[in-house]
Short mmCIF file of C-alpha atoms in Angstrom, two decimals:
data_model
loop_
_atom_site.label_atom_id
_atom_site.label_comp_id
_atom_site.label_asym_id
_atom_site.label_seq_id
_atom_site.Cartn_x
_atom_site.Cartn_y
_atom_site.Cartn_z
CA UNK X 18 0.18 0.14 -0.12
CA UNK X 19 1.34 3.41 -0.99
CA UNK X 20 2.19 6.12 1.47
CA UNK X 21 -0.80 8.64 2.63
CA UNK X 22 -1.41 11.31 5.08
CA UNK X 23 -4.66 10.45 5.83
CA UNK X 24 -6.34 6.62 5.56
CA UNK X 25 -9.60 6.10 6.20
CA UNK X 26 -10.85 2.43 7.05
CA UNK X 27 -14.54 1.51 6.78
CA UNK X 28 -15.73 -1.42 8.13
CA UNK X 29 -12.97 -1.65 10.55
CA UNK X 30 -15.47 -3.12 13.24
CA UNK X 31 -19.46 -3.88 13.64
CA UNK X 32 -21.47 -4.17 17.28
CA UNK X 33 -22.97 -7.40 15.23
CA UNK X 34 -22.30 -10.40 17.71
CA UNK X 35 -20.47 -12.16 14.76
CA UNK X 36 -17.80 -9.68 14.62
CA UNK X 37 -17.37 -9.15 18.25
CA UNK X 38 -16.78 -12.69 18.44
CA UNK X 39 -14.14 -12.61 15.46
CA UNK X 40 -12.43 -9.57 17.43
CA UNK X 41 -11.45 -11.74 20.39
CA UNK X 42 -8.62 -13.57 18.45
CA UNK X 43 -8.16 -10.92 15.44
CA UNK X 44 -4.31 -10.28 15.31
CA UNK X 45 -3.37 -6.66 13.65
CA UNK X 46 0.45 -6.44 14.40
CA UNK X 47 0.91 -3.55 12.12
CA UNK X 48 -2.35 -1.84 13.44
CA UNK X 49 -0.74 -2.39 16.94
CA UNK X 50 2.49 -0.94 15.81
CA UNK X 51 0.76 2.25 14.72
CA UNK X 52 -1.10 2.97 17.97
CA UNK X 53 2.07 3.23 19.77
CA UNK X 54 2.76 6.50 18.05
CA UNK X 55 -1.04 7.56 17.51
CA UNK X 56 -3.46 8.97 19.97
CA UNK X 57 -7.38 9.50 19.66
CA UNK X 58 -8.16 13.13 18.23
CA UNK X 59 -11.41 13.40 17.47
CA UNK X 60 -14.69 10.96 17.63
CA UNK X 61 -17.62 10.77 15.40
CA UNK X 62 -21.10 8.99 17.52
CA UNK X 63 -23.64 8.19 15.24
CA UNK X 64 -26.55 5.66 14.62
CA UNK X 65 -27.00 2.95 12.23
CA UNK X 66 -30.20 4.70 10.96
CA UNK X 67 -27.97 7.83 9.77
CA UNK X 68 -28.15 8.32 5.92
CA UNK X 69 -24.37 8.31 5.67
CA UNK X 70 -22.38 5.83 7.40
CA UNK X 71 -19.01 7.13 9.37
CA UNK X 72 -16.52 6.56 6.44
CA UNK X 73 -18.40 8.75 4.30
CA UNK X 74 -18.96 11.32 7.02
CA UNK X 75 -15.17 11.12 7.45
CA UNK X 76 -14.13 11.21 3.93
CA UNK X 77 -16.43 14.38 3.55
CA UNK X 78 -15.02 16.28 5.99
CA UNK X 79 -11.19 15.46 5.12
CA UNK X 80 -12.67 16.98 1.76
CA UNK X 81 -14.04 19.93 3.50
CA UNK X 82 -17.55 18.83 2.16
CA UNK X 83 -21.03 18.86 4.10
CA UNK X 84 -20.96 15.69 6.31
CA UNK X 85 -24.63 15.25 5.57
CA UNK X 86 -26.18 15.35 1.58
CA UNK X 87 -22.49 15.00 0.62
CA UNK X 88 -22.42 15.77 -3.19
CA UNK X 89 -20.62 13.06 -4.40
CA UNK X 90 -21.40 12.86 -7.53
CA UNK X 91 -20.76 16.42 -8.32
CA UNK X 92 -17.49 15.61 -6.81
CA UNK X 93 -16.97 12.64 -9.20
CA UNK X 94 -17.40 15.01 -11.98
CA UNK X 95 -14.85 17.30 -10.86
CA UNK X 96 -12.52 14.64 -10.27
CA UNK X 97 -12.92 13.47 -13.84
CA UNK X 98 -12.10 16.81 -14.95
CA UNK X 99 -15.47 18.15 -15.76
CA UNK X 100 -17.18 21.31 -14.77
CA UNK X 101 -20.13 20.66 -12.67
CA UNK X 102 -20.58 24.19 -11.98
CA UNK X 103 -23.09 25.02 -9.42
CA UNK X 104 -25.55 22.43 -11.04
CA UNK X 105 -27.00 19.61 -8.53
CA UNK X 106 -26.13 16.11 -9.54
CA UNK X 107 -26.56 12.50 -8.32
CA UNK X 108 -25.68 8.97 -8.69
CA UNK X 109 -28.61 6.49 -10.00
CA UNK X 110 -27.67 2.72 -9.56
CA UNK X 111 -30.36 0.26 -11.09
CA UNK X 112 -30.94 -2.62 -8.71
CA UNK X 113 -33.47 -5.01 -7.80
CA UNK X 114 -35.93 -5.15 -4.97
CA UNK X 115 -37.43 -7.94 -3.49
CA UNK X 116 -40.87 -6.59 -2.66
CA UNK X 117 -43.30 -8.52 -0.45
CA UNK X 118 -46.38 -7.53 2.51
CA UNK X 119 -43.81 -6.42 4.75
CA UNK X 120 -41.02 -5.22 3.32
CA UNK X 121 -39.09 -3.70 -0.01
CA UNK X 122 -35.53 -5.51 0.23
CA UNK X 123 -32.53 -4.18 -1.69
CA UNK X 124 -31.06 -7.62 -3.07
CA UNK X 125 -27.47 -7.87 -3.00
CA UNK X 126 -26.14 -5.14 -5.41
CA UNK X 127 -23.99 -7.56 -7.63
CA UNK X 128 -27.84 -9.02 -8.24
CA UNK X 129 -28.17 -6.23 -10.74
CA UNK X 130 -24.77 -6.72 -12.23
CA UNK X 131 -24.90 -5.39 -15.90
CA UNK X 132 -22.02 -5.24 -18.59
CA UNK X 133 -21.57 -2.21 -20.36
CA UNK X 134 -23.86 -2.77 -23.50
CA UNK X 135 -26.83 -3.73 -21.02
CA UNK X 136 -26.29 -0.62 -18.79
CA UNK X 137 -26.47 1.78 -21.99
CA UNK X 138 -29.38 0.04 -23.12
CA UNK X 139 -31.56 0.56 -20.01
CA UNK X 140 -30.38 3.83 -19.86
CA UNK X 141 -31.97 4.56 -23.18
CA UNK X 142 -34.78 2.87 -21.91
CA UNK X 143 -35.33 5.02 -18.78
CA UNK X 144 -33.94 8.16 -19.88
CA UNK X 145 -36.94 9.89 -21.75
CA UNK X 146 -38.97 9.30 -18.39
CA UNK X 147 -36.61 11.06 -16.35
CA UNK X 148 -36.00 14.02 -19.12
CA UNK X 149 -39.80 14.50 -18.56
CA UNK X 150 -39.25 15.70 -14.97
CA UNK X 151 -36.11 17.64 -16.06
CA UNK X 152 -33.57 14.93 -15.23
CA UNK X 153 -30.58 14.32 -17.19
CA UNK X 154 -29.21 10.97 -17.24
CA UNK X 155 -25.68 10.03 -18.66
CA UNK X 156 -23.98 6.68 -18.43
CA UNK X 157 -20.89 6.79 -15.76
CA UNK X 158 -20.11 3.18 -15.49
CA UNK X 159 -22.05 0.07 -15.88
CA UNK X 160 -23.52 0.19 -12.13
CA UNK X 161 -24.33 3.85 -11.82
CA UNK X 162 -25.26 6.29 -13.84
CA UNK X 163 -24.87 10.31 -13.20
CA UNK X 164 -28.09 12.44 -13.06
CA UNK X 165 -28.25 16.51 -13.26
CA UNK X 166 -31.39 18.09 -11.88
CA UNK X 167 -32.69 20.65 -9.47
CA UNK X 168 -34.43 17.84 -7.60
CA UNK X 169 -31.18 16.79 -6.22
CA UNK X 170 -29.78 19.89 -4.54
CA UNK X 171 -29.68 19.93 -0.69
CA UNK X 172 -31.43 16.30 -1.35
CA UNK X 173 -30.19 13.80 1.51
CA UNK X 174 -29.81 10.62 0.52
CA UNK X 175 -28.73 7.05 1.93
CA UNK X 176 -25.78 5.56 0.91
CA UNK X 177 -25.78 2.51 -0.92
CA UNK X 178 -23.73 0.87 1.93
CA UNK X 179 -26.80 1.56 4.26
CA UNK X 180 -29.60 -0.26 2.17
CA UNK X 181 -28.04 -3.66 0.96
CA UNK X 182 -29.79 -6.42 2.07
CA UNK X 183 -32.23 -4.30 3.95
CA UNK X 184 -35.94 -2.64 3.70
CA UNK X 185 -35.39 0.18 1.69
CA UNK X 186 -38.46 1.94 3.05
CA UNK X 187 -36.75 3.87 6.20
CA UNK X 188 -34.16 5.12 4.01
CA UNK X 189 -36.00 6.67 1.19
CA UNK X 190 -35.72 10.35 0.53
CA UNK X 191 -38.23 12.69 2.33
CA UNK X 192 -41.29 12.74 0.08
CA UNK X 193 -41.36 16.44 0.59
CA UNK X 194 -38.15 16.93 -1.31
CA UNK X 195 -38.30 13.86 -3.43
CA UNK X 196 -41.79 13.42 -4.72
CA UNK X 197 -40.90 13.25 -8.35
CA UNK X 198 -38.13 10.63 -7.22
CA UNK X 199 -41.10 8.50 -5.73
CA UNK X 200 -43.41 8.71 -8.30
CA UNK X 201 -40.29 7.54 -11.04
CA UNK X 202 -39.38 4.55 -8.98
CA UNK X 203 -42.77 3.53 -9.23
CA UNK X 204 -43.18 4.17 -12.87
CA UNK X 205 -39.93 2.48 -13.45
CA UNK X 206 -41.29 -0.73 -11.66
CA UNK X 207 -44.25 -0.77 -14.15
CA UNK X 208 -42.30 -0.20 -17.13
CA UNK X 209 -39.53 -2.68 -16.53
CA UNK X 210 -41.87 -5.54 -15.36
CA UNK X 211 -43.01 -6.29 -18.67
CA UNK X 212 -40.46 -4.66 -20.92
CA UNK X 213 -38.64 -6.62 -24.00
CA UNK X 214 -35.05 -5.60 -22.15
CA UNK X 215 -36.39 -7.57 -18.80
CA UNK X 216 -37.51 -10.52 -21.00
CA UNK X 217 -34.05 -11.04 -22.23
CA UNK X 218 -32.48 -10.69 -18.98
CA UNK X 219 -34.67 -13.15 -17.49
CA UNK X 220 -33.84 -15.27 -20.33
CA UNK X 221 -30.15 -15.08 -19.84
CA UNK X 222 -30.88 -16.28 -15.99
CA UNK X 223 -30.09 -12.82 -14.58
CA UNK X 224 -32.21 -11.37 -11.85
CA UNK X 225 -34.68 -8.83 -12.96
CA UNK X 226 -33.99 -5.09 -12.18
CA UNK X 227 -36.99 -3.45 -11.06
CA UNK X 228 -36.02 0.03 -9.53
CA UNK X 229 -33.16 2.57 -9.12
CA UNK X 230 -31.42 4.12 -5.93
CA UNK X 231 -30.26 7.74 -5.83
CA UNK X 232 -27.44 8.59 -3.80
CA UNK X 233 -24.74 11.13 -3.71
CA UNK X 234 -26.72 13.86 -4.51
CA UNK X 235 -26.20 17.84 -4.46
CA UNK X 236 -24.25 20.55 -5.88
CA UNK X 237 -20.46 21.40 -4.47
CA UNK X 238 -19.97 24.57 -2.39
CA UNK X 239 -19.10 27.44 -4.49
CA UNK X 240 -15.76 28.01 -5.37
CA UNK X 241 -14.87 24.38 -4.23
CA UNK X 242 -11.48 22.88 -5.10
CA UNK X 243 -9.85 19.87 -4.07
CA UNK X 244 -7.74 19.91 -1.07
CA UNK X 245 -3.99 19.65 -1.85
CA UNK X 246 -3.33 16.04 -0.18
CA UNK X 247 -6.25 13.81 -0.88
CA UNK X 248 -7.22 11.22 2.17
CA UNK X 249 -7.46 7.46 1.06
CA UNK X 250 -10.44 5.49 1.72
CA UNK X 251 -10.05 1.83 2.14
CA UNK X 252 -12.91 -0.58 1.14
CA UNK X 253 -11.45 -3.77 1.56
CA UNK X 254 -13.60 -4.80 4.33
CA UNK X 255 -17.01 -3.90 3.01
CA UNK X 256 -18.31 -6.66 1.18
CA UNK X 257 -17.58 -9.13 4.09
CA UNK X 258 -19.14 -7.10 6.66
CA UNK X 259 -22.70 -5.99 4.51
CA UNK X 260 -23.01 -9.62 3.83
CA UNK X 261 -22.44 -10.53 7.72
CA UNK X 262 -19.31 -12.98 6.78
CA UNK X 263 -17.18 -12.28 9.85
CA UNK X 264 -14.67 -15.17 9.12
CA UNK X 265 -14.04 -13.51 5.61
CA UNK X 266 -14.07 -10.17 7.32
CA UNK X 267 -11.48 -11.41 9.99
CA UNK X 268 -9.20 -12.92 7.13
CA UNK X 269 -9.42 -9.65 5.06
CA UNK X 270 -8.41 -7.49 7.83
CA UNK X 271 -5.18 -9.77 8.33
CA UNK X 272 -4.50 -9.30 4.96
CA UNK X 273 -5.02 -5.79 4.96
CA UNK X 274 -2.88 -5.37 8.30
CA UNK X 275 -0.16 -6.98 6.68
CA UNK X 276 -0.11 -4.56 3.58
CA UNK X 277 -0.07 -1.45 5.77
CA UNK X 278 3.56 0.41 5.74
CA UNK X 279 5.66 0.24 8.49
CA UNK X 280 5.17 4.17 9.42
CA UNK X 281 1.77 5.10 10.48
CA UNK X 282 0.18 7.80 8.55
CA UNK X 283 -0.26 11.50 10.09
CA UNK X 284 -4.20 10.86 10.64
CA UNK X 285 -5.71 7.60 10.55
CA UNK X 286 -9.34 6.93 10.77
CA UNK X 287 -10.97 3.46 12.05
CA UNK X 288 -15.02 3.63 11.13
CA UNK X 289 -17.49 1.15 12.36
CA UNK X 290 -21.10 1.03 11.20
CA UNK X 291 -22.07 3.93 14.09
CA UNK X 292 -18.82 5.69 15.31
CA UNK X 293 -15.21 6.21 14.13
CA UNK X 294 -12.44 7.52 15.86
CA UNK X 295 -9.49 9.59 14.35
CA UNK X 296 -5.76 9.17 15.91
CA UNK X 297 -3.18 11.36 15.04
CA UNK X 298 0.77 11.39 15.89
CA UNK X 299 1.37 11.52 19.38
CA UNK X 300 3.83 14.28 20.51
CA UNK X 301 6.91 13.42 22.32
CA UNK X 302 7.68 13.77 25.94
CA UNK X 303 5.92 12.15 28.96
CA UNK X 304 2.51 10.66 26.48
CA UNK X 305 5.06 8.82 24.44
CA UNK X 306 7.33 7.57 26.90
CA UNK X 307 4.54 6.23 29.07
CA UNK X 308 3.07 4.57 25.93
CA UNK X 309 6.91 3.13 25.38
CA UNK X 310 6.84 2.07 28.81
CA UNK X 311 3.20 0.70 29.56
CA UNK X 312 2.36 -0.13 25.90
CA UNK X 313 -0.56 1.41 23.76
CA UNK X 314 -4.41 0.45 23.98
CA UNK X 315 -4.97 -2.86 22.26
CA UNK X 316 -6.02 -2.60 18.86
CA UNK X 317 -9.27 -5.07 19.07
CA UNK X 318 -10.42 -2.76 22.24
CA UNK X 319 -10.39 0.29 20.24
CA UNK X 320 -12.42 -1.56 17.35
CA UNK X 321 -15.09 -3.12 19.57
CA UNK X 322 -15.72 0.94 20.44
CA UNK X 323 -16.75 1.52 16.79
#
């Protein structure tokens, strides 16, 4: 792993029982070594119901962007060399909802996997419906499109990480702000249910796509510029954590730890599903001598607090 000034590790822990058990015998020697020279500098306490998980909040703050309603899509445009201006943007991710009488459950995001040609075909089918409501869709990558429209300005949307394998209803944006999007989701369900594109997908043995998720909405602050030093967000632990595969998560953590450089970064942010802690280099003097004499906090104990 290359050197960095600020490393953010997502899904470093969870309060789920399986994760807590995995932490009991999780050895992370490199992280433990880092803790000898790092001390807590800031904490971020939240809830699992927050639309933005801790790692996204930490990244937003490091980029000097609002931690709520972070305009990730507009930032992506800027990073790609485009000029998003003061327009409001969002990401649109096609997905599969399993609809039952008691919940509307988001399937694993991998279930909606498409290759580029499929994605572009679906985009062409859906784009005219969005255009009628003043929303312009554009291809970004197979699993995600860009959308521009005033409906996205100041709109707080839930991260994809929050809804995977969960009932989406508590995570939908406010109806007062997003009535148009709620209606479009219903219209797309009806449109795709009997569309030839869906028939071809079913014939190929692929899960149907019957909805979309809006995330990363908003506009960049006026005159915004990227910071000179960019933080690094590590997502190696994400998939195992989201699917609750804690043995795989434990092994991934061990591989991640082994890949870390010997020298700790200037800042390290460890994130769970609710909370995060940011650590910085401890100053020399008495504190450092005490740490060297008695040892630093055990890595697993720190992770349990997340």
